[in-house]
PDB file of C-alpha atoms in Angstrom:
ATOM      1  CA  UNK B   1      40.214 -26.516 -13.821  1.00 74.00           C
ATOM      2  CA  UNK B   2      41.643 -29.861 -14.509  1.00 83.00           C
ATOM      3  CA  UNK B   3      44.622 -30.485 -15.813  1.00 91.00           C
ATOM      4  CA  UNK B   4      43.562 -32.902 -18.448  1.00 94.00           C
ATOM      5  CA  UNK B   5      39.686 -32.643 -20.383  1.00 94.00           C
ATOM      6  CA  UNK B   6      38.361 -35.823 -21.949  1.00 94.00           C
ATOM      7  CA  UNK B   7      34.417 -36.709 -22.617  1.00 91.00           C
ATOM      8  CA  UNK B   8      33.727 -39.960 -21.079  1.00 90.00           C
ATOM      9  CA  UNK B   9      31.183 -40.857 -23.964  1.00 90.00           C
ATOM     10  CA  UNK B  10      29.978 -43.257 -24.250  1.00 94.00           C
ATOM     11  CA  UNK B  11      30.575 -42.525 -27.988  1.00 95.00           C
ATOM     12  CA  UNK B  12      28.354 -45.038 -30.318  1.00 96.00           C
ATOM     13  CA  UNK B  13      29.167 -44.842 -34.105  1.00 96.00           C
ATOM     14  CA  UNK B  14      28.117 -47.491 -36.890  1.00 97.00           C
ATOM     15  CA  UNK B  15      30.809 -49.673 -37.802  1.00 97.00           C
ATOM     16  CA  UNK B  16      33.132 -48.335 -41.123  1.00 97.00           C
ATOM     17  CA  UNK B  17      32.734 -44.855 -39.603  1.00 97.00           C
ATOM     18  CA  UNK B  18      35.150 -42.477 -38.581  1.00 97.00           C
ATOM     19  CA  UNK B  19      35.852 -41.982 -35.085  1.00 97.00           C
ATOM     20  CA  UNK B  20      37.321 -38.831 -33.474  1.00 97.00           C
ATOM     21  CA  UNK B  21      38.361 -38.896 -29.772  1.00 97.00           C
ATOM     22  CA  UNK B  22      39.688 -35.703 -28.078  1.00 97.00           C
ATOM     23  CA  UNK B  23      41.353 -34.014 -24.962  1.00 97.00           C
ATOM     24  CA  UNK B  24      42.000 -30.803 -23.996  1.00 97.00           C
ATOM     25  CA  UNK B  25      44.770 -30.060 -21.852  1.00 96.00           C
ATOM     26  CA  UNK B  26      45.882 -27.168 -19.044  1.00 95.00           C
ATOM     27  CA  UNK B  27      50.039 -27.535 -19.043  1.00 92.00           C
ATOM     28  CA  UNK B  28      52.181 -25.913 -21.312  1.00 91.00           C
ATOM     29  CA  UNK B  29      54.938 -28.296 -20.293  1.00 90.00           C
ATOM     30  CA  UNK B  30      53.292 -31.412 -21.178  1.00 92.00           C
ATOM     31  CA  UNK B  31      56.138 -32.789 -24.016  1.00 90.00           C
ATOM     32  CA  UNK B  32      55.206 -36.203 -24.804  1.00 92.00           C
ATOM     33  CA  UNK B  33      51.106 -37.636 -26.279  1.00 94.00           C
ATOM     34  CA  UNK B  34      50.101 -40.667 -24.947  1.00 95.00           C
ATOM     35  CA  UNK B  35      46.697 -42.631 -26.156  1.00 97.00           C
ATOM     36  CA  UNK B  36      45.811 -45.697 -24.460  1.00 97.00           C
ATOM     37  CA  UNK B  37      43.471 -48.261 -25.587  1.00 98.00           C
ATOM     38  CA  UNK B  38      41.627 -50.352 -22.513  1.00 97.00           C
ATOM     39  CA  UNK B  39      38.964 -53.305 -23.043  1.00 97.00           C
ATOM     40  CA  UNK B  40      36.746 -53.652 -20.391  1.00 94.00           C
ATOM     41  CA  UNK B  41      38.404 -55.905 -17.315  1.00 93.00           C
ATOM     42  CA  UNK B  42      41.891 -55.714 -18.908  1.00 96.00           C
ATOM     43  CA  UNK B  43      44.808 -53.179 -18.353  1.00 97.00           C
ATOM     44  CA  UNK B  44      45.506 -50.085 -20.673  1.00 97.00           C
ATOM     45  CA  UNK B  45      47.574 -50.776 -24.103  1.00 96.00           C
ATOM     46  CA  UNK B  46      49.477 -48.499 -25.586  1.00 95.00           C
ATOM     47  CA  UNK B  47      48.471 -47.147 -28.839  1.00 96.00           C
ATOM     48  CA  UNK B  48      50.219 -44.067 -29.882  1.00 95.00           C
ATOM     49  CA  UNK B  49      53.656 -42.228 -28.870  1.00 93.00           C
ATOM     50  CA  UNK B  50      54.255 -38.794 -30.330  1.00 91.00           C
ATOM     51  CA  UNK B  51      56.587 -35.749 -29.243  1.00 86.00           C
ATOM     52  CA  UNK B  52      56.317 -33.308 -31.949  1.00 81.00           C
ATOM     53  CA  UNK B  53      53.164 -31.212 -32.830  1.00 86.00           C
ATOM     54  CA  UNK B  54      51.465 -32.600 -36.134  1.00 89.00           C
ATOM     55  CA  UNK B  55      50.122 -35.893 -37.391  1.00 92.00           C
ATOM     56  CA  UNK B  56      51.320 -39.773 -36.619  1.00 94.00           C
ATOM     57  CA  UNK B  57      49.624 -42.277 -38.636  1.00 95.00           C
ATOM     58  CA  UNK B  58      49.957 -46.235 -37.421  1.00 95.00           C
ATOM     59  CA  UNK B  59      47.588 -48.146 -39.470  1.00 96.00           C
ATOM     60  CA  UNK B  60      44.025 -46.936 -39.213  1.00 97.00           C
ATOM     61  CA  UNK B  61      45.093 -44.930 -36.408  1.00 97.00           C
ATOM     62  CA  UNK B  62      46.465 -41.049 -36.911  1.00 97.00           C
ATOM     63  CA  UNK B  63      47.527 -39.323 -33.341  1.00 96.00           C
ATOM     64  CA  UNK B  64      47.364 -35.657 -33.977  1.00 96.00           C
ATOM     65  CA  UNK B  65      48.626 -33.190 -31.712  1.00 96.00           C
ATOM     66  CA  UNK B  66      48.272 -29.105 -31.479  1.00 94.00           C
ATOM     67  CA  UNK B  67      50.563 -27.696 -29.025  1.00 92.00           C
ATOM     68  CA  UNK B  68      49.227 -24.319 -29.559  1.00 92.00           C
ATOM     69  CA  UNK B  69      45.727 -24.861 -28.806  1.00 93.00           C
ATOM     70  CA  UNK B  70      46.798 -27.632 -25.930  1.00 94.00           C
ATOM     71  CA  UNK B  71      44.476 -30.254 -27.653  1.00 95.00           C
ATOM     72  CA  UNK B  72      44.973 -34.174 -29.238  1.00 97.00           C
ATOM     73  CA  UNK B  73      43.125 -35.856 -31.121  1.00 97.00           C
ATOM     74  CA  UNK B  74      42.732 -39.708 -32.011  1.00 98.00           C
ATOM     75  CA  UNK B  75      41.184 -40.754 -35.314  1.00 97.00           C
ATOM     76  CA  UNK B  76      40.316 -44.247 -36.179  1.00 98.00           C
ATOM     77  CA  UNK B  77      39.355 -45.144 -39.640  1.00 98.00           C
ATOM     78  CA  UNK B  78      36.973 -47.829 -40.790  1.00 98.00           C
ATOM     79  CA  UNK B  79      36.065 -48.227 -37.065  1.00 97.00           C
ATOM     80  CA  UNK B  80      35.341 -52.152 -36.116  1.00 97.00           C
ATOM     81  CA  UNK B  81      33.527 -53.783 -33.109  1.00 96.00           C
ATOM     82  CA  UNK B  82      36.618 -54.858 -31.670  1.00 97.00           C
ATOM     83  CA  UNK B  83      37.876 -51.180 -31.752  1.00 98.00           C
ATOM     84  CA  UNK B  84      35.056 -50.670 -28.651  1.00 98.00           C
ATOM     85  CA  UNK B  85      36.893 -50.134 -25.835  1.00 97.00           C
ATOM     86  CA  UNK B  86      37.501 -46.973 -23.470  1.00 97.00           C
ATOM     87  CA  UNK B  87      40.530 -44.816 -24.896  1.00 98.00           C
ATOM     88  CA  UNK B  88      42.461 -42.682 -22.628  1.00 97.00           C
ATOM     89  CA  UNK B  89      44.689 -39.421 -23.101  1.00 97.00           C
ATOM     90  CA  UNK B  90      48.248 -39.320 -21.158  1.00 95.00           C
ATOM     91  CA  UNK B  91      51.063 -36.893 -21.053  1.00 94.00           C
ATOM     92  CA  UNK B  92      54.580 -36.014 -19.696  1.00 90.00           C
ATOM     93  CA  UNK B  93      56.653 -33.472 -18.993  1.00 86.00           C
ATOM     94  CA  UNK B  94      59.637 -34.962 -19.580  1.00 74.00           C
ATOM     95  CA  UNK B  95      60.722 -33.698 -16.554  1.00 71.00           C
ATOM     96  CA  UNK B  96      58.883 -34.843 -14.210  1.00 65.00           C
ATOM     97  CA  UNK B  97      58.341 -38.983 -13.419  1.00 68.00           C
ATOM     98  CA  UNK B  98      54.630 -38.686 -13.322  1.00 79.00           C
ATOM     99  CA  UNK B  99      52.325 -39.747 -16.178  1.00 88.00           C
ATOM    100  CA  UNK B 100      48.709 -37.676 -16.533  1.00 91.00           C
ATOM    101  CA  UNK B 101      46.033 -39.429 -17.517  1.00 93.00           C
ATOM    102  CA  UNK B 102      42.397 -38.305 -18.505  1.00 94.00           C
ATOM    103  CA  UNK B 103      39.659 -39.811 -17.125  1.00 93.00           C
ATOM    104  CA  UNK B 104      38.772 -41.849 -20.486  1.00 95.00           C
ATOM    105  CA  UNK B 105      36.115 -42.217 -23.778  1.00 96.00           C
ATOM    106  CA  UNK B 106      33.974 -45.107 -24.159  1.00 96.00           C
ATOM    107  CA  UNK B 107      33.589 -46.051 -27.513  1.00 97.00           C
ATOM    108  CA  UNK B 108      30.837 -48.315 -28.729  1.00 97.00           C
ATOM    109  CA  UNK B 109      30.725 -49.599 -32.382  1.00 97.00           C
ATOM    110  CA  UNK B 110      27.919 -51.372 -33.756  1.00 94.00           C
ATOM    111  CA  UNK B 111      27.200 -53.644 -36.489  1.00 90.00           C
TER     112      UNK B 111
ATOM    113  CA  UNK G   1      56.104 -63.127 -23.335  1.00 63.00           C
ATOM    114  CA  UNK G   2      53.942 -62.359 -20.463  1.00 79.00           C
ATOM    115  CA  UNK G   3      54.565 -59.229 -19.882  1.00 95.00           C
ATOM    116  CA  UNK G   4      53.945 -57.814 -16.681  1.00 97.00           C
ATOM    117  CA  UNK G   5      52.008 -59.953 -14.724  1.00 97.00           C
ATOM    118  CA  UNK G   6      50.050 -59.144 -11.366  1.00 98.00           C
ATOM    119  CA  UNK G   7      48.369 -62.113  -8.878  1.00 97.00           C
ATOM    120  CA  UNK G   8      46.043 -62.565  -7.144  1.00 97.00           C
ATOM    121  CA  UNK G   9      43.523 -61.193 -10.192  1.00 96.00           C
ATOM    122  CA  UNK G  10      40.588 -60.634  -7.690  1.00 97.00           C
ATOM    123  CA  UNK G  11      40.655 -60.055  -3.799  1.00 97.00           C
ATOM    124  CA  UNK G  12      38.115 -59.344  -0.972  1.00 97.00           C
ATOM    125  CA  UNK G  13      39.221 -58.063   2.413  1.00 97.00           C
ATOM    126  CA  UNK G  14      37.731 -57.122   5.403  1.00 98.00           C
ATOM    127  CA  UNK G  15      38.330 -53.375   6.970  1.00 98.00           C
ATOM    128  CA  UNK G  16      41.731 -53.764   8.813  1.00 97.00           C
ATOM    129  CA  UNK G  17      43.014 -56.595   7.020  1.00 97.00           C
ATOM    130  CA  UNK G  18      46.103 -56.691   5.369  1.00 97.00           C
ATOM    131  CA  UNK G  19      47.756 -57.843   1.836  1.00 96.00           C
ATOM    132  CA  UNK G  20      50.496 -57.941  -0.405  1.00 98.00           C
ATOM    133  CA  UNK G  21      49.822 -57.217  -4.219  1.00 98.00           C
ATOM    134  CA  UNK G  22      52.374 -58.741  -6.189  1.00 98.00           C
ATOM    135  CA  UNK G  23      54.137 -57.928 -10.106  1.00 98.00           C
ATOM    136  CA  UNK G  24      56.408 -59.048 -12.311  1.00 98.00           C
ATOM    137  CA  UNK G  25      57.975 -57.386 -15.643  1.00 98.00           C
ATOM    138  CA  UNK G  26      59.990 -59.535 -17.818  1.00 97.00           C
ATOM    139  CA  UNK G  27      60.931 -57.149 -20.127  1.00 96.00           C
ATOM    140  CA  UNK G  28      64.242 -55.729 -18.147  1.00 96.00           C
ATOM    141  CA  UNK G  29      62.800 -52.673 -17.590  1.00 96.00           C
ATOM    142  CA  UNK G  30      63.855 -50.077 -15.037  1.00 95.00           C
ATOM    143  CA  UNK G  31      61.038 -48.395 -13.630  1.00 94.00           C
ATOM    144  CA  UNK G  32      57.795 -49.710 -12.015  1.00 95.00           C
ATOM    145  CA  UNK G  33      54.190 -48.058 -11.264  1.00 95.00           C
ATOM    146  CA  UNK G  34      51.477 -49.152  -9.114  1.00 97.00           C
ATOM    147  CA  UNK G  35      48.511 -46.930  -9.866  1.00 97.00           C
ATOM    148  CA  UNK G  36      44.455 -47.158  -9.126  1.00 97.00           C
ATOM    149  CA  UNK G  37      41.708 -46.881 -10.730  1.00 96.00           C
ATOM    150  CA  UNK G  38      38.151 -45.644  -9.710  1.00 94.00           C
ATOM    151  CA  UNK G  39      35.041 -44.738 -11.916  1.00 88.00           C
ATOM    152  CA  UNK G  40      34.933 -40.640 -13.435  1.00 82.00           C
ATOM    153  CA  UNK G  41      38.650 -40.218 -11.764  1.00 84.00           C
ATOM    154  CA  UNK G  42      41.037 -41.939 -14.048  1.00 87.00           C
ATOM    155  CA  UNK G  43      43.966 -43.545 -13.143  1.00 93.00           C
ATOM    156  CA  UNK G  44      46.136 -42.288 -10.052  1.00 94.00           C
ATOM    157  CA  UNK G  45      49.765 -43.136  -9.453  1.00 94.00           C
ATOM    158  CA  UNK G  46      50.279 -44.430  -5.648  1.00 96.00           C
ATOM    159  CA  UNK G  47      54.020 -44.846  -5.681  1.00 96.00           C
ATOM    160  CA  UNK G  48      56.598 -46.083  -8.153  1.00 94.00           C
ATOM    161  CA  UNK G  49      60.216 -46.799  -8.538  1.00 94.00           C
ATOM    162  CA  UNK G  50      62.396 -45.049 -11.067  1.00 92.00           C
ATOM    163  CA  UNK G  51      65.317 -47.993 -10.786  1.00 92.00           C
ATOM    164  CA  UNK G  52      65.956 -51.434  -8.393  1.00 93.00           C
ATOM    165  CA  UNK G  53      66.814 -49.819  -5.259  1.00 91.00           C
ATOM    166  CA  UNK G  54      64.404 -46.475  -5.226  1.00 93.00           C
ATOM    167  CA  UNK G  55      61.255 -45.840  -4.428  1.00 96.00           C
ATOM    168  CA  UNK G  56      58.816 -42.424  -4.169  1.00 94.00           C
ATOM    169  CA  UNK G  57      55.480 -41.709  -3.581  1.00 95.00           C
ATOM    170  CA  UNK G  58      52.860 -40.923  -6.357  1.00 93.00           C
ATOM    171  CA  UNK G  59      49.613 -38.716  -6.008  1.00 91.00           C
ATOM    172  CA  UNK G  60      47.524 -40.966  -3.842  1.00 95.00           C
ATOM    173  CA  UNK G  61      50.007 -42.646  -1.394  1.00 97.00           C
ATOM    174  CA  UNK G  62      48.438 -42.988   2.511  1.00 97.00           C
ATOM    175  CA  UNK G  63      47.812 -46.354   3.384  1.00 96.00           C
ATOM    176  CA  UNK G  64      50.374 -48.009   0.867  1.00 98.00           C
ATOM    177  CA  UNK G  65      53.912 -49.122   0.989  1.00 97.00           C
ATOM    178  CA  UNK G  66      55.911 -50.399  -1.791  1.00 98.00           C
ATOM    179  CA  UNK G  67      58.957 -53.034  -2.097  1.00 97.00           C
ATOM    180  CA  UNK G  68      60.927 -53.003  -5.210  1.00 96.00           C
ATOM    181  CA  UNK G  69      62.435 -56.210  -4.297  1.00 91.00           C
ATOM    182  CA  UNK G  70      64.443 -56.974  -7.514  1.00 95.00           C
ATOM    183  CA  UNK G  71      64.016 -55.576 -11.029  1.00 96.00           C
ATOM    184  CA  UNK G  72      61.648 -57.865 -11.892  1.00 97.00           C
ATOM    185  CA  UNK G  73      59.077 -57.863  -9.106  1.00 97.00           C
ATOM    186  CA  UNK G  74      57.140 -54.796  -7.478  1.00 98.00           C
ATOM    187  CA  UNK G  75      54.798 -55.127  -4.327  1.00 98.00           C
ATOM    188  CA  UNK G  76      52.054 -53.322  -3.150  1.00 98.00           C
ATOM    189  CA  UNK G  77      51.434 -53.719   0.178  1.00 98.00           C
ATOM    190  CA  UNK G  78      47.871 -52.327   2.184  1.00 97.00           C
ATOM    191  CA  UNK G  79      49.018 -53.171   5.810  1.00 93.00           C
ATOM    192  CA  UNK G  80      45.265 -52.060   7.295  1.00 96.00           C
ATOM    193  CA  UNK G  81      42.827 -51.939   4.485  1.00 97.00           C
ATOM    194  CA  UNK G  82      39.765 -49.402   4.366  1.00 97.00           C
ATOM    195  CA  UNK G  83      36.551 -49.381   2.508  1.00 97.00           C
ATOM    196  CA  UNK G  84      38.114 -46.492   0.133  1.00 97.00           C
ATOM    197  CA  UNK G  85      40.712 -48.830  -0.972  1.00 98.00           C
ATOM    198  CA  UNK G  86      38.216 -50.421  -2.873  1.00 97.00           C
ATOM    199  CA  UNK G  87      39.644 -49.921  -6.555  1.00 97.00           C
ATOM    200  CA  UNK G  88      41.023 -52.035  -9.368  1.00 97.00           C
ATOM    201  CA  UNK G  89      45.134 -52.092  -9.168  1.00 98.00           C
ATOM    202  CA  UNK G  90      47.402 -51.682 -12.010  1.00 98.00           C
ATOM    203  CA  UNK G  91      51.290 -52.405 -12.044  1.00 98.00           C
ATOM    204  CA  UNK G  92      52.974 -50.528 -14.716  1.00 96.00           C
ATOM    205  CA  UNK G  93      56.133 -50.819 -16.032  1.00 96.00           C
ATOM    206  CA  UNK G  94      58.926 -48.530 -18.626  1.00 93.00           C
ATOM    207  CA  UNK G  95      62.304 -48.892 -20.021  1.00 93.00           C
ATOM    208  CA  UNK G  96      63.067 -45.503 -18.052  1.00 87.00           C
ATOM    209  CA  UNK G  97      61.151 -43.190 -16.501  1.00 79.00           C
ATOM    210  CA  UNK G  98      59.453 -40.957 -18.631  1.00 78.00           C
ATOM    211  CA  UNK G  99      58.983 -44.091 -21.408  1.00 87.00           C
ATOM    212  CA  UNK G 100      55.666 -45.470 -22.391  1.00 90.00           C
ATOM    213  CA  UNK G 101      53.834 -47.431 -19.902  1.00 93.00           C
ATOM    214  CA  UNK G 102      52.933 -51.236 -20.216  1.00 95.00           C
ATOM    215  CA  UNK G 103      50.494 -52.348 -17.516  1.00 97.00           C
ATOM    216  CA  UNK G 104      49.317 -55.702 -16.657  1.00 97.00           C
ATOM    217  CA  UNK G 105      45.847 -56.866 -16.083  1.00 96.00           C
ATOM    218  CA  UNK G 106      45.112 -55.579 -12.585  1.00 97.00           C
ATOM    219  CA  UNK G 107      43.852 -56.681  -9.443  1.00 97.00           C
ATOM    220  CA  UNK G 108      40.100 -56.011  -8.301  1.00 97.00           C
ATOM    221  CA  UNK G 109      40.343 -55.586  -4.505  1.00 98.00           C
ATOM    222  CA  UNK G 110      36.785 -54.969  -2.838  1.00 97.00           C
ATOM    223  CA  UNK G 111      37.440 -53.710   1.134  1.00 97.00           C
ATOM    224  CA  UNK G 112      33.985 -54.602   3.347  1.00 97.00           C
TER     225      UNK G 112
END
């Protein structure tokens, strides 16, 4: 089993919709909830930074994250075509230095 | 503010060859990341450096080295490249280790 799940779409949705991206996770001791936004041909940007189980919200974006069921979601609201992009999961430990990543979610809105 | 910054942007080699990919933070942070990237297996650190002066090895590190030569600046080095080398390369860099990551652009290296 992997360590980290994530569909790797591609995910097409009408622009204004609302867009849920997900992964599933393995390790119990994964701490801290990464998501990553990357355009094609650029490098990955972060997005959202949560510890805690529950909901962040950071403009159209809310991070939500269920320790219990080992699974994080990404909702973005009144999706746009510049929101298209691949969107990737990542975790820590906290103690160890290494950063897991899933593999990534294409997303494609249209006009 | 340029972040962190990686040259050259695209490379070929030939099997056997060897090069030196370069980055730069200028945001004073301590720890750097060289990771790849290859289609349906995400990203995978290679090595990294926790603080100027330290280095360790990542997931994927045969065939690599690393220089952390000041804080700023990271290198990558392949000293004989190999067709499976063929990835894009992303520097990385944190305020500490276990921070968010901030990665620059990359490096396309294609290995004939």
């Amino acid at each position: 089993q992997k360590e980290v799940e994530q569909d790797p779409g591609p995910l097409g949705v009408p622009e204004g919709a609302i867009v849920s991206l997900n992964c599933t996770y393995s390790n119990s001791a994964f701490q801290y909830f990464m998501w990553y936004r990357q355009y094609s041909r650029k490098g990955p940007e972060l997005l959202m930074y949560t510890y805690s189980s529950g909901n962040k919200e950071d403009g159209r974006f809310t991070a939500q994250v269920d320790k219990s069921s080992k699974y994080i979601s990404l909702f973005i609201r009144d999706s746009q075509p510049s929101d298209s992009a691949t969107y990737l999961c990542a975790f820590y430990t906290g103690t160890a230095s290494k950063l897991t990543f899933g593999t990534g979610t294409r997303l494609q809105v249209t006009l | 503010n340029a972040g962190v910054t990686q040259t050259p942007k695209f490379q070929v080699l030939k099997t056997g060859q060897s090069m030196t990919l370069q980055c730069a933070q200028d945001m004073n942070h301590n720890s750097m990341y060289w990771y790849r990237q290859d289609p349906g297996m995400g990203l995978r650190l290679i090595y990294y450096s926790a603080s100027e002066g330290t280095t360790d090895k990542g997931e994927v590190p045969n065939g690599y080295n690393v220089s952390r030569l000041n804080k700023r600046e990271f290198s990558l080095r392949l000293e004989s490249a190999a067709p499976s080398q063929t990835s894009v390369y992303f520097c990385a860099s944190s305020e500490t280790i276990n921070s968010p990551l901030h990665f620059g652009n990359g490096t396309r290296l294609t290995v004939t």
